Short mmCIF file of C-alpha atoms and ligand atoms in Angstrom, two decimals:
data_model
loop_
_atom_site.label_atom_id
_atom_site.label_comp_id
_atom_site.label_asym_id
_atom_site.label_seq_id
_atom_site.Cartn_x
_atom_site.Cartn_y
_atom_site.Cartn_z
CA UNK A 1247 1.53 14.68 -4.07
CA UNK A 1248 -1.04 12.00 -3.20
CA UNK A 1249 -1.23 9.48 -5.53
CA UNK A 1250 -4.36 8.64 -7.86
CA UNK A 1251 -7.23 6.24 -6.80
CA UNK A 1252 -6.46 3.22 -8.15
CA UNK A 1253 -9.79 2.23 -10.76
CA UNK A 1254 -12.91 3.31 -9.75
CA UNK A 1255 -15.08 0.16 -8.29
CA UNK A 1256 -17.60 -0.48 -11.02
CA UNK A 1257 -21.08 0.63 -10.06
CA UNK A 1258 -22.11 -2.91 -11.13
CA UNK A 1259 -20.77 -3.91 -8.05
CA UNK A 1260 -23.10 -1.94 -5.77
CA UNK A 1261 -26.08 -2.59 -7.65
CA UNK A 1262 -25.27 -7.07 -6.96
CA UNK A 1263 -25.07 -6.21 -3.30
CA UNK A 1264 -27.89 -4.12 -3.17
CA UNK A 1265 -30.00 -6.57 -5.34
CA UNK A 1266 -28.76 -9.75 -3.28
CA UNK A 1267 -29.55 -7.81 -0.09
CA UNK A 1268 -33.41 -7.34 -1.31
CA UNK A 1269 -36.51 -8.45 -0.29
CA UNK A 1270 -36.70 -10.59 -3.22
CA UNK A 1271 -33.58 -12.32 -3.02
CA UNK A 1272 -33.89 -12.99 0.59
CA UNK A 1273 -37.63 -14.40 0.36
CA UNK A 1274 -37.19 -18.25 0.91
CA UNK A 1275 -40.86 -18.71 -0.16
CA UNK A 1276 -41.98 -19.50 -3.36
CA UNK A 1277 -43.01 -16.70 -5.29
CA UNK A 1278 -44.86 -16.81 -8.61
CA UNK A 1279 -41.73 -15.81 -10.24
CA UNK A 1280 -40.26 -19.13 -9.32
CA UNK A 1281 -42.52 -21.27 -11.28
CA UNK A 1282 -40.35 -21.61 -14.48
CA UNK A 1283 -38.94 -24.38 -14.20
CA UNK A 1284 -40.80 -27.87 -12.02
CA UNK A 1285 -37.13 -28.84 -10.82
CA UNK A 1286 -36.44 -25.28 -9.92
CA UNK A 1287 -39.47 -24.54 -7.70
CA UNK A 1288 -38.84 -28.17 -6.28
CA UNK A 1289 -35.55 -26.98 -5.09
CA UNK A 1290 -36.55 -23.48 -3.48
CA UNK A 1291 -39.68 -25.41 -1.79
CA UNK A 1292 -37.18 -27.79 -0.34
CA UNK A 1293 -34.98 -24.50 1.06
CA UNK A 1294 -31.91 -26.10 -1.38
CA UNK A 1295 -29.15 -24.20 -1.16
CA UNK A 1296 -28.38 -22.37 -4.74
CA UNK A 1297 -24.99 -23.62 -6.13
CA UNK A 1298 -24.41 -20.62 -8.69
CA UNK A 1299 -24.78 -17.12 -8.72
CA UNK A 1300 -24.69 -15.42 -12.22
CA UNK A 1301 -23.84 -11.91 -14.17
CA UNK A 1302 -27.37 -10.43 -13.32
CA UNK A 1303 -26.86 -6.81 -15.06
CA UNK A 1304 -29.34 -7.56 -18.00
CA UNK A 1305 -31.66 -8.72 -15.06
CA UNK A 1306 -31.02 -5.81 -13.14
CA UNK A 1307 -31.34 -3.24 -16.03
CA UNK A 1308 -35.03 -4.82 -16.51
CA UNK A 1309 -35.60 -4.26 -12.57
CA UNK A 1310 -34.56 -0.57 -13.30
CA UNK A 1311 -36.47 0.08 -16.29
CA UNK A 1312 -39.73 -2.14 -14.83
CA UNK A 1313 -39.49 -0.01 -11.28
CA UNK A 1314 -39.66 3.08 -13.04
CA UNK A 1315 -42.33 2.41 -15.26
CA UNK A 1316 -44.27 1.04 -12.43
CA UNK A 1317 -43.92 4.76 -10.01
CA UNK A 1318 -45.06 6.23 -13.26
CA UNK A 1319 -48.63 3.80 -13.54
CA UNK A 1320 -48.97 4.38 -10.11
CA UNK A 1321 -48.39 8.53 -9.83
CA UNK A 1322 -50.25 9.27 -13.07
CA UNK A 1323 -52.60 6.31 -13.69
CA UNK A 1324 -53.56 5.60 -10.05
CA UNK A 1325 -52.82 2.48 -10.94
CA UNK A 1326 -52.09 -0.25 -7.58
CA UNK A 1327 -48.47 -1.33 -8.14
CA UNK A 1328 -46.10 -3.92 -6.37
CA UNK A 1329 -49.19 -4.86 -4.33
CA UNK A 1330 -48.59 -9.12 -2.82
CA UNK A 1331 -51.21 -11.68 -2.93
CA UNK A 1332 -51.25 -14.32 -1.09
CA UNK A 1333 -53.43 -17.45 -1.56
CA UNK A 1334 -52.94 -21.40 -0.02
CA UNK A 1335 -50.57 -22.43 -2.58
CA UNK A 1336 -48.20 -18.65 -3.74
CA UNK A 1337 -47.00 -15.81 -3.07
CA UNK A 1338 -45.96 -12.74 -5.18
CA UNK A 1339 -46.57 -9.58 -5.89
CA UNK A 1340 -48.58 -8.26 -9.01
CA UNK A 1341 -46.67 -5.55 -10.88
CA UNK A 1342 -50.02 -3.44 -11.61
CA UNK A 1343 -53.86 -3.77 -11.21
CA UNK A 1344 -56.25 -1.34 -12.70
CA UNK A 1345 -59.47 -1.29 -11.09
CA UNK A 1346 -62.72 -0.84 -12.39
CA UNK A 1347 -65.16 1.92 -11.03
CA UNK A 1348 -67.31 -0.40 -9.16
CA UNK A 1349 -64.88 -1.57 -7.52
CA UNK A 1350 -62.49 1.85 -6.42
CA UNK A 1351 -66.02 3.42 -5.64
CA UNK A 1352 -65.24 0.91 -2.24
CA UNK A 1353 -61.91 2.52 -1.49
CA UNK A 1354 -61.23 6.32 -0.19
CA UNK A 1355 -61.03 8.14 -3.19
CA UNK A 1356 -57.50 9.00 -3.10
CA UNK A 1357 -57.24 5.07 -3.51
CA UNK A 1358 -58.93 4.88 -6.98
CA UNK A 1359 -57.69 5.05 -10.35
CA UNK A 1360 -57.66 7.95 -12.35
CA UNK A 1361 -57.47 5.95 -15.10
CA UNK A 1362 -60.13 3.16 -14.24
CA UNK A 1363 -60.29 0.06 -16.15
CA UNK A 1364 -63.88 -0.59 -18.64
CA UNK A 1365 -64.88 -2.77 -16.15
CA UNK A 1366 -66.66 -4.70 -15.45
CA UNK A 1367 -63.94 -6.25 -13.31
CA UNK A 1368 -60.14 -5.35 -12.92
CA UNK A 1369 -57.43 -5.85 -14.96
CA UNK A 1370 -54.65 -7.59 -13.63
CA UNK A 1371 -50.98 -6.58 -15.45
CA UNK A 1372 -47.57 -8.13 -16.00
CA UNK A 1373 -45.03 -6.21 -17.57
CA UNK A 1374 -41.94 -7.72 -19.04
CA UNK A 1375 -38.99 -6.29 -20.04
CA UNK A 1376 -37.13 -8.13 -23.04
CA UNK A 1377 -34.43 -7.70 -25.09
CA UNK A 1378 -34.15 -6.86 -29.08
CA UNK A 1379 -33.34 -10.37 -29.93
CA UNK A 1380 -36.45 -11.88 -28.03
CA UNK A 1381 -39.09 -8.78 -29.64
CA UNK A 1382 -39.90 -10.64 -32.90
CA UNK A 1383 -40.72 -13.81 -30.76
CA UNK A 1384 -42.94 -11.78 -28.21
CA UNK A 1385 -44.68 -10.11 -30.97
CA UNK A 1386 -45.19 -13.16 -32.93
CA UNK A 1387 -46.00 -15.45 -29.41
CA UNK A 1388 -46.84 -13.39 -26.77
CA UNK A 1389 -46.55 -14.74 -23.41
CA UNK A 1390 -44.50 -17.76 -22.76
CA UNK A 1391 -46.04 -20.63 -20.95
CA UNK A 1392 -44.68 -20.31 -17.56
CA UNK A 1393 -45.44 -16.24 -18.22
CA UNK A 1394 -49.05 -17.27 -18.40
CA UNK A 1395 -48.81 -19.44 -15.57
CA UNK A 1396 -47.35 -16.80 -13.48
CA UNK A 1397 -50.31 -13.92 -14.06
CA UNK A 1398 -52.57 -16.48 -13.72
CA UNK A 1399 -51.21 -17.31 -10.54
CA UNK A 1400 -51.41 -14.10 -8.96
CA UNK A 1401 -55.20 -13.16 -10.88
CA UNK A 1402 -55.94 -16.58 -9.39
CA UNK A 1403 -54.93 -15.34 -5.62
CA UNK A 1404 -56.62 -12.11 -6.51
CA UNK A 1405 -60.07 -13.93 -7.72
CA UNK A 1406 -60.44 -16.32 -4.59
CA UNK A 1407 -58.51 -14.13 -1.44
CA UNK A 1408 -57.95 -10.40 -2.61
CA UNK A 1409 -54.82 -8.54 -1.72
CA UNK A 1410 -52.87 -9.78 0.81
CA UNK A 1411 -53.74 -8.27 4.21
CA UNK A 1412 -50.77 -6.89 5.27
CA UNK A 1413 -50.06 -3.16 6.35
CA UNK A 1414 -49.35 -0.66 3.65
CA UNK A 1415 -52.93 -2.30 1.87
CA UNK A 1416 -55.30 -2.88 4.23
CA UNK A 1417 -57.76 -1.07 2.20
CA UNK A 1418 -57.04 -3.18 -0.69
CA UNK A 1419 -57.38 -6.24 1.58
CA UNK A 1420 -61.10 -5.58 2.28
CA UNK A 1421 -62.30 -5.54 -0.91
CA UNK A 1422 -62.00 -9.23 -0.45
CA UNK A 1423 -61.88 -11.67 -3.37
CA UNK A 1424 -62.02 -9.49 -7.06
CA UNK A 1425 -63.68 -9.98 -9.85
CA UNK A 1426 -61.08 -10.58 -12.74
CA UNK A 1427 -61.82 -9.26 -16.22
CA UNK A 1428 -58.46 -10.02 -18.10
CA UNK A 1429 -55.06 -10.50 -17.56
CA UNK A 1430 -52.72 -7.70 -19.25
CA UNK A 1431 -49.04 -8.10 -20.91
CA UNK A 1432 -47.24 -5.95 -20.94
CA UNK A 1433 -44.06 -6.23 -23.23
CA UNK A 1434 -41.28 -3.46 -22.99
CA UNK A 1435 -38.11 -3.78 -25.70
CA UNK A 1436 -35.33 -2.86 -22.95
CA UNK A 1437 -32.67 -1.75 -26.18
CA UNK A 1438 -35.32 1.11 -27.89
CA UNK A 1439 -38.64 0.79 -25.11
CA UNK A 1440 -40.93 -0.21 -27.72
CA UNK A 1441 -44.37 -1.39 -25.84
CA UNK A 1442 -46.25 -4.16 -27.30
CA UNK A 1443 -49.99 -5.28 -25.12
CA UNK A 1444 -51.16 -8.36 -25.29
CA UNK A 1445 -54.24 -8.67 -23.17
CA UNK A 1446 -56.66 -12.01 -22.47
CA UNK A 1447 -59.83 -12.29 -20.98
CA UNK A 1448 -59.63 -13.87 -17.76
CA UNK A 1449 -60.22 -17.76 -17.64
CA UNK A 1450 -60.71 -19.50 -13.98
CA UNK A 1451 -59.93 -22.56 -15.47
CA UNK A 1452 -56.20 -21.53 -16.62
CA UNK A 1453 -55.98 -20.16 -12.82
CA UNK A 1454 -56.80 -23.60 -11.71
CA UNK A 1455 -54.42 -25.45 -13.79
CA UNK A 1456 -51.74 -22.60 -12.31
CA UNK A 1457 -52.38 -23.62 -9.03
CA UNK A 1458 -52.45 -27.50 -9.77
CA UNK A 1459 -48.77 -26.72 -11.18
CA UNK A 1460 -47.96 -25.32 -7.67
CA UNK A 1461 -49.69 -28.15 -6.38
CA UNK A 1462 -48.05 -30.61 -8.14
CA UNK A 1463 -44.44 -29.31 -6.41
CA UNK A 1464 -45.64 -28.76 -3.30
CA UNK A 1465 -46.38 -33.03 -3.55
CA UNK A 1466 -42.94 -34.32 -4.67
CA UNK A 1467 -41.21 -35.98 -1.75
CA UNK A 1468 -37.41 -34.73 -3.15
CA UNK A 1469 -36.42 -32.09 -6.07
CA UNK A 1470 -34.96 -34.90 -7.86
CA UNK A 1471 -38.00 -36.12 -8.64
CA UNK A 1472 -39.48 -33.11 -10.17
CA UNK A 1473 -39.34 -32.19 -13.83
CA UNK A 1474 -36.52 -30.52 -15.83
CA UNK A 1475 -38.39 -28.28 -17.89
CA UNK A 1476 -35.41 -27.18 -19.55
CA UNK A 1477 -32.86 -29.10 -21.92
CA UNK A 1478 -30.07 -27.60 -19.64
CA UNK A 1479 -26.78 -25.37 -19.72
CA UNK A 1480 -25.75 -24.41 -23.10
CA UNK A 1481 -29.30 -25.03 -24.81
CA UNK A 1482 -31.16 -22.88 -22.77
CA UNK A 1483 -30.48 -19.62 -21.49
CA UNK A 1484 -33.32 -20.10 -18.79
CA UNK A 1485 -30.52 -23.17 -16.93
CA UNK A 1486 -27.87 -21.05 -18.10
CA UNK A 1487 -28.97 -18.60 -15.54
CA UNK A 1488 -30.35 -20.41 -13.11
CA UNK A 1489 -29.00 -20.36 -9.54
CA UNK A 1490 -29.00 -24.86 -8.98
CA UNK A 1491 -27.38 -25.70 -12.46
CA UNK A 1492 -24.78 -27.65 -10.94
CA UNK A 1493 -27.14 -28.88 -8.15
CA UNK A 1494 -29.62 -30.13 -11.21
CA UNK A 1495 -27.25 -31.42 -13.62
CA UNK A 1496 -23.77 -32.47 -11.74
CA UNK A 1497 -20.52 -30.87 -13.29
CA UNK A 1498 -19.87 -32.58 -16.52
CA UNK A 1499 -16.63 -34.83 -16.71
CA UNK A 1500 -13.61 -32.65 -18.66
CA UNK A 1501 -15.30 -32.36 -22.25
CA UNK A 1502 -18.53 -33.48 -22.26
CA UNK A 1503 -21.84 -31.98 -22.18
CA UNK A 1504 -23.60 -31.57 -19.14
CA UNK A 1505 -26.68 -33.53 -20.68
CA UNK A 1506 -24.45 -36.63 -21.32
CA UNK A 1507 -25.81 -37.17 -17.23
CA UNK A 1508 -29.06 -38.44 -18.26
CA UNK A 1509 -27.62 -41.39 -20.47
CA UNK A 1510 -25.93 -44.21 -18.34
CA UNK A 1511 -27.01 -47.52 -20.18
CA UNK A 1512 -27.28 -48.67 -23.85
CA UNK A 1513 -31.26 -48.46 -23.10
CA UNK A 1514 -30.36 -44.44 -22.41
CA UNK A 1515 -28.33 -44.76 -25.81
CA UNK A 1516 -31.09 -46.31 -27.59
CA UNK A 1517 -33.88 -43.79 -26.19
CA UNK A 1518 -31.42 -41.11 -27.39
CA UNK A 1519 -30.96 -42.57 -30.72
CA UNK A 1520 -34.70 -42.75 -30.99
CA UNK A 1521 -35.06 -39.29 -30.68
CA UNK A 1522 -32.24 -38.01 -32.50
CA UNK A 1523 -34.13 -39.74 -35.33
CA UNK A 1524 -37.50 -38.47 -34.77
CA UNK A 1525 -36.47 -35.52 -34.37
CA UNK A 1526 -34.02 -35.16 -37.28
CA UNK A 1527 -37.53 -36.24 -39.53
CA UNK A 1528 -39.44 -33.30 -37.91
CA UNK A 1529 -36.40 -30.68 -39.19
CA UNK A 1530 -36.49 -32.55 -42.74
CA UNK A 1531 -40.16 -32.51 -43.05
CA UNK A 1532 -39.80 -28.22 -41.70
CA UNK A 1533 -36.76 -27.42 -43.84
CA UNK A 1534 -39.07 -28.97 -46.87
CA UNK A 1535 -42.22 -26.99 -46.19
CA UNK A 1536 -40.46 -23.73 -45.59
CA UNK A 1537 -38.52 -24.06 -49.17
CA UNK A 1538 -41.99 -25.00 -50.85
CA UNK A 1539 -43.58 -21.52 -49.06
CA UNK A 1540 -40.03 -19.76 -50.18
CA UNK A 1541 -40.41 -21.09 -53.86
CA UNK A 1542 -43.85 -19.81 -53.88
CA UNK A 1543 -43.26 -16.18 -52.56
CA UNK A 1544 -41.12 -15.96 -55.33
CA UNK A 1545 -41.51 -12.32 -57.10
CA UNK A 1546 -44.25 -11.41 -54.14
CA UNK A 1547 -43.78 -7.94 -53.75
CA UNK A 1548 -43.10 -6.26 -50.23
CA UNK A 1549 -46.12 -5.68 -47.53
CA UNK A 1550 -48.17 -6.60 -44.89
CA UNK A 1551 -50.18 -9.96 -45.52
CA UNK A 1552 -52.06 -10.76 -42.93
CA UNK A 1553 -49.73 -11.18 -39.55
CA UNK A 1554 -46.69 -11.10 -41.19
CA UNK A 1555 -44.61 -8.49 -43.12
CA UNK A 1556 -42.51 -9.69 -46.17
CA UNK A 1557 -39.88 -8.23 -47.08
CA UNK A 1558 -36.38 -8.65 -49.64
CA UNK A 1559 -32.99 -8.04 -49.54
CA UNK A 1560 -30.25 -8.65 -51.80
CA UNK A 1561 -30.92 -8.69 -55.71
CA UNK A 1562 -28.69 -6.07 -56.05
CA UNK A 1563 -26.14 -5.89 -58.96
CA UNK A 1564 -22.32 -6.37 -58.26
CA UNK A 1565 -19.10 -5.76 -59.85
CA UNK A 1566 -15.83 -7.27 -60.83
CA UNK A 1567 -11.87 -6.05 -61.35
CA UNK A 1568 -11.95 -4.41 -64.80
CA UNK A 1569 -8.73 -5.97 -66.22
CA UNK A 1570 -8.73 -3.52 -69.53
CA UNK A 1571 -8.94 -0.77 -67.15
CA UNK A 1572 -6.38 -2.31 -64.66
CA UNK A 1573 -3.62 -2.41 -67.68
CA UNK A 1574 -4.46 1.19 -68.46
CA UNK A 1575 -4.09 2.45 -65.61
CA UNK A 1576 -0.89 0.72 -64.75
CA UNK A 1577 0.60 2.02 -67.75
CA UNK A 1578 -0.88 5.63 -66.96
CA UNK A 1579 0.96 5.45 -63.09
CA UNK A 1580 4.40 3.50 -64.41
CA UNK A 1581 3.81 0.13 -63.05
CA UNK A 1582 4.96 -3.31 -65.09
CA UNK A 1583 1.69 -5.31 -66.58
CA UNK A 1584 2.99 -9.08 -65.90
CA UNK A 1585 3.14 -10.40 -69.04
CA UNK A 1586 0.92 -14.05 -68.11
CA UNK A 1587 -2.45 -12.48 -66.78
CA UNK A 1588 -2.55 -12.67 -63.14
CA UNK A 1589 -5.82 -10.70 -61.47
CA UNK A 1590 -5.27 -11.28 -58.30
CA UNK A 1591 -1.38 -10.03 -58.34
CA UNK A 1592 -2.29 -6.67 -60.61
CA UNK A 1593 -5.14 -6.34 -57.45
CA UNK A 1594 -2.71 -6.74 -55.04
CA UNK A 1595 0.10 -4.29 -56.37
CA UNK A 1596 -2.64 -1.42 -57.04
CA UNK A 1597 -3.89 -1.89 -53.61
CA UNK A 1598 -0.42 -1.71 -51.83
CA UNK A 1599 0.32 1.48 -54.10
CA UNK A 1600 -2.90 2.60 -52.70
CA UNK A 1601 -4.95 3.07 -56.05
CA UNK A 1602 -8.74 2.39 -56.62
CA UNK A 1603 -9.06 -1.43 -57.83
CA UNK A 1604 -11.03 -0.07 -61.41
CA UNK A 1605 -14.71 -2.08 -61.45
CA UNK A 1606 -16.89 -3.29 -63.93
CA UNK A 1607 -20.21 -4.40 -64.16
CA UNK A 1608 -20.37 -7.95 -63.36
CA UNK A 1609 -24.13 -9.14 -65.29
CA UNK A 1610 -25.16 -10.79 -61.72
CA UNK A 1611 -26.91 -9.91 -58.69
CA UNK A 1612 -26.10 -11.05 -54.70
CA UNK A 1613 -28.62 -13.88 -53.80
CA UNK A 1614 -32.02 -12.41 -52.63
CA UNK A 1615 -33.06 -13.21 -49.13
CA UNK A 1616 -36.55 -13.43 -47.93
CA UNK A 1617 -37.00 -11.70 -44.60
CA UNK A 1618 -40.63 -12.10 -42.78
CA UNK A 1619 -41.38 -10.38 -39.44
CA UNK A 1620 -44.56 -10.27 -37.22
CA UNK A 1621 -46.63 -7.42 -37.81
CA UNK A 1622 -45.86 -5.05 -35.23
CA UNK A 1623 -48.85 -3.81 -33.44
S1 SF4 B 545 -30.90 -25.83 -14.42
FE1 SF4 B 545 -32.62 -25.69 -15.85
S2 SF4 B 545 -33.75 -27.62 -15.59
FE2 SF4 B 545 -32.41 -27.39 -13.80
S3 SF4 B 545 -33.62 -26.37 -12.24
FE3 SF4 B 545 -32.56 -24.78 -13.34
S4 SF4 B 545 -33.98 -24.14 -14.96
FE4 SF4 B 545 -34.70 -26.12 -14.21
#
């Protein structure tokens, strides 16, 4: 008899290789998607060789989920999807761009939307996938910074070149330069694929400042003297994933942070200092305002008020070891009452001869907690 397989390879596995051996993870470029972080974009513009590679499957799962929605915009919307612009300064490729009528009227028509956007102009669309933990800040927030700065790089490419002209979209490429109408955000919860839009007109002047960002990498003569934008493994997830942590911040000596790097000389110390200070006066100052606001929601009811949702929890009325009924009920099942009261022993012997501790009523309540949300569009 043959013997069984040894364990099955996890399909995890297949799906690194197959991600690492993609497009996207070859490109040496720098794509929009690489303007997070200054330091970062510094390094891949300088062809830097990345030091880590990271657990991607969250990553990978949003990739799925993303792709999929994508094929669905594009088979049922009409939507263009995955199309790359390319301007002086980026490349990338915008997930999704709705076109107006105007503007599909200048395509063959089984190029234009079946859902068209208002117009006039096209909408250009990001979507996001995040996780439950994030979906209160994205609500409350929207876009992050360098999320703006990404749209508004590619809108920006699309407003002065077009589409790139490259086969597969030559059509697209003729249009020539588009007129923008709004950028689109597309937020997708990746744990229960709640959508949330958050849409903005269209401002050239953001698009500038996106491409002055790019700019301003493209001018440093060595990564080292570009930006950390991050505060670095272990306080942000963002350098926690990051493929040149070690290349940015060294490997830390045996137990020590890898942020003690920046501090060399008592003027380091000092600087530090300074802003351990500051900044321990700016959470004093918060912690006081948010117990003056706490103090007076007091007794508020429940609801919607304005973009927030308040809500309670606790309040609720708890109980204590009825001794009286404890001594009854030892007498009723045969067990010895110690003669000195002692709770916590009568608890322990009913629970090892598996009986119900009897309760009582205790007169209090748990603490009530205040619990306030973003309104959820
Ligand atoms: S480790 Fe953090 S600060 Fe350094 S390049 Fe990466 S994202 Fe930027």
């Amino acid at each position: 008899m043959s013997a069984l397989p040894l364990e099955p390879p996890s399909i995890w596995t297949a799906a690194h290789e197959v991600s690492d051996r993609s497009d996207r993870s070859q490109q040496k470029e720098l794509g929009a998607s690489d303007t997070v972080c200054q330091r970062r974009a510094a390094y891949i513009l300088a062809g830097t060789e990345p030091t880590d590679h990271h657990e991607k499957r969250a990553a990978l799962l949003g990739t799925y989920a993303h792709d999929g929605l994508l094929t669905s915009a594009r088979t049922e919307y009409g939507w263009q999807v995955e199309r790359s612009v390319r301007d002086e300064g980026i490349l990338g490729h915008v997930d999704a761009v709705q076109l107006d009528e105007a503007t599909a009227a200048r395509l063959p028509r089984p190029m234009r939307p079946k859902i068209p956007a208002p117009g006039p102009g096209v909408i250009v669309e990001d979507v996001k996938t995040k996780s439950v933990y994030l979906w209160d800040k994205v609500l409350r927030y929207g876009p992050t910074e360098a999320e703006l700065r990404q749209a508004y790089l590619y809108a920006g490419a699309l407003a002065s070149v077009g589409f790139e002209d490259v086969p597969g979209q030559r059509y697209l490429a003729r249009l020539g330069p588009l007129e923008i109408a709004s950028i689109r955000f597309r937020f997708i919860c990746r744990d229960n694929g709640d959508e949330h839009i958050h849409e903005i007109p269209y401002d050239p002047v953001r698009a500038t400042h996106a491409r002055w960002w790019v700019q301003g990498v493209r001018e440093l003569a060595t990564p080292e003297r570009a930006r950390r934008d991050f505060d670095g493994p272990g306080l942000d997830a963002v350098c926690d994933h990051c493929q040149y942590v070690t290349e940015c911040w060294g490997v830390p000596a045996p137990g020590r942070t890898h942020q003690s790097a920046l501090v060399h000389t008592d003027a380091d110390r000092a600087q530090a200092l300074e802003e351990y200070v500051a900044a321990h006066e700016l959470e004093a100052a918060g912690k006081k305002a948010k117990k003056f606001a706490r103090a007076k929601l007091d007794g508020a009811p429940a609801g919607i008020y304005g973009a927030n949702e308040l809500g309670w929890s606790g309040g609720n009325p708890t109980t204590e070891p009825d001794v009286e009924a404890m001594v009854d009920l030892y007498e009723t099942e045969g067990l010895t009452v110690p003669m000195t009261p002692d709770d916590k022993r009568m608890i322990a012997v009913l629970k090892k001869a598996g009986l119900a501790v009897p309760q009582r009523a205790s007169g209090k309540t748990t603490a009530v907690s205040i619990n306030v949300k973003p309104v959820r569009s």
